[in-house]
Amino acid sequence: MLIVAGDNPERIRSEAAFARLCGVAPIPASSGMTTRHRLNRGGHRQANAALYRVVIVRMQHHEPTKAYVARRITEGKTKSEIIRCLKRLLARELWAAMRPIREARPPLRIAA
């Protein structure tokens, strides 16, 4: 995920921008009486694939994620909707984990 942030992690200003860069920002895809979202097809494909793999492993082995999946299934969500939500949550966690990297770098000086 550090490769996605690039050599200049300060360029990604918000958690939403990071999610969009990873391709996990939700886009409304509602029609008629249904209200739903889908993931943005843009973004870094390898980052999106890495998030997918992590989510699948968490769904199998991580107890809090298993509980979350069970709760969302009882709410009537499909597996693909649950995976979409988990990918966004994971992107949020990674954004928080990258905070020390973003803040440790000195600001760039612009030559006049």
PDB file of C-alpha atoms in Angstrom:
ATOM      1  CA  MET A   1       0.000   0.000   0.000  1.00  0.00           C
ATOM      2  CA  LEU A   2       2.992   2.255   0.434  1.00  0.00           C
ATOM      3  CA  ILE A   3       3.606   1.949  -3.292  1.00  0.00           C
ATOM      4  CA  VAL A   4       0.128   3.336  -3.917  1.00  0.00           C
ATOM      5  CA  ALA A   5       0.837   6.350  -1.722  1.00  0.00           C
ATOM      6  CA  GLY A   6       3.968   6.905  -3.764  1.00  0.00           C
ATOM      7  CA  ASP A   7       7.087   8.827  -2.989  1.00  0.00           C
ATOM      8  CA  ASN A   8       4.981  11.794  -1.906  1.00  0.00           C
ATOM      9  CA  PRO A   9       2.295  10.653   0.575  1.00  0.00           C
ATOM     10  CA  GLU A  10       1.398  14.283   1.362  1.00  0.00           C
ATOM     11  CA  ARG A  11      -0.320  14.555  -2.019  1.00  0.00           C
ATOM     12  CA  ILE A  12      -3.188  12.412  -0.719  1.00  0.00           C
ATOM     13  CA  ARG A  13      -4.958  14.948   1.461  1.00  0.00           C
ATOM     14  CA  SER A  14      -7.795  12.904   2.948  1.00  0.00           C
ATOM     15  CA  GLU A  15      -8.998   9.426   3.754  1.00  0.00           C
ATOM     16  CA  ALA A  16     -11.622   9.722   1.016  1.00  0.00           C
ATOM     17  CA  ALA A  17      -8.934  10.594  -1.534  1.00  0.00           C
ATOM     18  CA  PHE A  18      -6.930   7.533  -0.478  1.00  0.00           C
ATOM     19  CA  ALA A  19     -10.032   5.347  -0.826  1.00  0.00           C
ATOM     20  CA  ARG A  20     -10.630   6.728  -4.307  1.00  0.00           C
ATOM     21  CA  LEU A  21      -7.003   6.085  -5.225  1.00  0.00           C
ATOM     22  CA  CYS A  22      -7.376   2.466  -4.064  1.00  0.00           C
ATOM     23  CA  GLY A  23     -10.638   2.099  -5.982  1.00  0.00           C
ATOM     24  CA  VAL A  24     -12.849   1.536  -2.933  1.00  0.00           C
ATOM     25  CA  ALA A  25     -14.802   4.787  -2.882  1.00  0.00           C
ATOM     26  CA  PRO A  26     -18.543   4.054  -3.076  1.00  0.00           C
ATOM     27  CA  ILE A  27     -20.553   5.359  -6.020  1.00  0.00           C
ATOM     28  CA  PRO A  28     -24.359   5.510  -5.865  1.00  0.00           C
ATOM     29  CA  ALA A  29     -25.875   2.893  -8.181  1.00  0.00           C
ATOM     30  CA  SER A  30     -29.520   3.171  -7.191  1.00  0.00           C
ATOM     31  CA  SER A  31     -32.473   2.656  -9.466  1.00  0.00           C
ATOM     32  CA  GLY A  32     -36.194   2.657  -8.799  1.00  0.00           C
ATOM     33  CA  MET A  33     -37.000   1.599  -5.261  1.00  0.00           C
ATOM     34  CA  THR A  34     -33.551   0.197  -4.414  1.00  0.00           C
ATOM     35  CA  THR A  35     -30.794   2.202  -2.804  1.00  0.00           C
ATOM     36  CA  ARG A  36     -27.333   0.726  -3.198  1.00  0.00           C
ATOM     37  CA  HIS A  37     -23.709   1.589  -3.938  1.00  0.00           C
ATOM     38  CA  ARG A  38     -20.953   0.063  -6.000  1.00  0.00           C
ATOM     39  CA  LEU A  39     -17.205   0.546  -5.901  1.00  0.00           C
ATOM     40  CA  ASN A  40     -15.384   2.967  -8.117  1.00  0.00           C
ATOM     41  CA  ARG A  41     -13.820   1.027 -10.986  1.00  0.00           C
ATOM     42  CA  GLY A  42     -11.007   3.543 -11.233  1.00  0.00           C
ATOM     43  CA  GLY A  43      -7.975   3.685  -9.009  1.00  0.00           C
ATOM     44  CA  HIS A  44      -4.968   1.487  -8.534  1.00  0.00           C
ATOM     45  CA  ARG A  45      -5.924  -2.055  -9.551  1.00  0.00           C
ATOM     46  CA  GLN A  46      -3.157  -3.758  -7.592  1.00  0.00           C
ATOM     47  CA  ALA A  47      -4.131  -1.876  -4.425  1.00  0.00           C
ATOM     48  CA  ASN A  48      -7.745  -2.883  -4.938  1.00  0.00           C
ATOM     49  CA  ALA A  49      -6.704  -6.528  -5.416  1.00  0.00           C
ATOM     50  CA  ALA A  50      -4.564  -6.399  -2.261  1.00  0.00           C
ATOM     51  CA  LEU A  51      -7.478  -5.001  -0.246  1.00  0.00           C
ATOM     52  CA  TYR A  52      -9.715  -7.753  -1.617  1.00  0.00           C
ATOM     53  CA  ARG A  53      -7.266 -10.464  -0.553  1.00  0.00           C
ATOM     54  CA  VAL A  54      -6.927  -9.031   2.931  1.00  0.00           C
ATOM     55  CA  VAL A  55     -10.713  -8.804   3.305  1.00  0.00           C
ATOM     56  CA  ILE A  56     -11.220 -12.407   2.171  1.00  0.00           C
ATOM     57  CA  VAL A  57      -8.615 -13.668   4.660  1.00  0.00           C
ATOM     58  CA  ARG A  58     -10.158 -11.564   7.423  1.00  0.00           C
ATOM     59  CA  MET A  59     -13.589 -12.990   6.632  1.00  0.00           C
ATOM     60  CA  GLN A  60     -12.186 -16.473   7.171  1.00  0.00           C
ATOM     61  CA  HIS A  61      -9.913 -15.990  10.186  1.00  0.00           C
ATOM     62  CA  HIS A  62     -10.507 -12.646  11.978  1.00  0.00           C
ATOM     63  CA  GLU A  63     -13.161 -12.989  14.706  1.00  0.00           C
ATOM     64  CA  PRO A  64     -14.406  -9.360  14.728  1.00  0.00           C
ATOM     65  CA  THR A  65     -14.787  -9.503  10.939  1.00  0.00           C
ATOM     66  CA  LYS A  66     -16.664 -12.787  11.175  1.00  0.00           C
ATOM     67  CA  ALA A  67     -19.057 -11.183  13.660  1.00  0.00           C
ATOM     68  CA  TYR A  68     -19.477  -8.169  11.356  1.00  0.00           C
ATOM     69  CA  VAL A  69     -20.264 -10.425   8.376  1.00  0.00           C
ATOM     70  CA  ALA A  70     -22.812 -12.398  10.401  1.00  0.00           C
ATOM     71  CA  ARG A  71     -24.499  -9.181  11.538  1.00  0.00           C
ATOM     72  CA  ARG A  72     -24.656  -7.753   8.018  1.00  0.00           C
ATOM     73  CA  ILE A  73     -26.056 -11.005   6.601  1.00  0.00           C
ATOM     74  CA  THR A  74     -28.895 -10.839   9.138  1.00  0.00           C
ATOM     75  CA  GLU A  75     -29.532  -7.271   7.921  1.00  0.00           C
ATOM     76  CA  GLY A  76     -30.059  -8.674   4.434  1.00  0.00           C
ATOM     77  CA  LYS A  77     -26.811  -7.565   2.776  1.00  0.00           C
ATOM     78  CA  THR A  78     -25.242  -9.668   0.046  1.00  0.00           C
ATOM     79  CA  LYS A  79     -21.695 -10.990   0.255  1.00  0.00           C
ATOM     80  CA  SER A  80     -20.490  -8.557  -2.412  1.00  0.00           C
ATOM     81  CA  GLU A  81     -21.978  -5.604  -0.498  1.00  0.00           C
ATOM     82  CA  ILE A  82     -20.293  -6.803   2.686  1.00  0.00           C
ATOM     83  CA  ILE A  83     -16.949  -7.102   0.889  1.00  0.00           C
ATOM     84  CA  ARG A  84     -17.399  -3.557  -0.482  1.00  0.00           C
ATOM     85  CA  CYS A  85     -17.978  -2.223   3.038  1.00  0.00           C
ATOM     86  CA  LEU A  86     -15.026  -4.150   4.451  1.00  0.00           C
ATOM     87  CA  LYS A  87     -12.677  -2.879   1.716  1.00  0.00           C
ATOM     88  CA  ARG A  88     -13.644   0.700   2.534  1.00  0.00           C
ATOM     89  CA  LEU A  89     -13.138   0.035   6.242  1.00  0.00           C
ATOM     90  CA  LEU A  90      -9.722  -1.463   5.550  1.00  0.00           C
ATOM     91  CA  ALA A  91      -8.740   1.565   3.461  1.00  0.00           C
ATOM     92  CA  ARG A  92      -9.742   3.742   6.426  1.00  0.00           C
ATOM     93  CA  GLU A  93      -7.527   1.650   8.736  1.00  0.00           C
ATOM     94  CA  LEU A  94      -4.581   1.866   6.334  1.00  0.00           C
ATOM     95  CA  TRP A  95      -5.001   5.646   6.052  1.00  0.00           C
ATOM     96  CA  ALA A  96      -4.739   5.899   9.835  1.00  0.00           C
ATOM     97  CA  ALA A  97      -1.707   3.586   9.862  1.00  0.00           C
ATOM     98  CA  MET A  98       0.083   5.756   7.281  1.00  0.00           C
ATOM     99  CA  ARG A  99      -0.283   8.874   9.430  1.00  0.00           C
ATOM    100  CA  PRO A 100       3.248   8.708  10.941  1.00  0.00           C
ATOM    101  CA  ILE A 101       4.709   8.368   7.439  1.00  0.00           C
ATOM    102  CA  ARG A 102       2.798  11.402   6.200  1.00  0.00           C
ATOM    103  CA  GLU A 103       3.713  13.559   9.183  1.00  0.00           C
ATOM    104  CA  ALA A 104       7.374  12.527   9.491  1.00  0.00           C
ATOM    105  CA  ARG A 105       8.431  14.034   6.190  1.00  0.00           C
ATOM    106  CA  PRO A 106       9.559  17.665   6.169  1.00  0.00           C
ATOM    107  CA  PRO A 107       7.502  20.022   3.976  1.00  0.00           C
ATOM    108  CA  LEU A 108       8.801  20.635   0.474  1.00  0.00           C
ATOM    109  CA  ARG A 109      10.380  23.983  -0.226  1.00  0.00           C
ATOM    110  CA  ILE A 110       9.467  25.769  -3.392  1.00  0.00           C
ATOM    111  CA  ALA A 111      12.337  27.601  -5.003  1.00  0.00           C
ATOM    112  CA  ALA A 112      11.500  31.169  -5.957  1.00  0.00           C
TER     113      ALA A 112
END
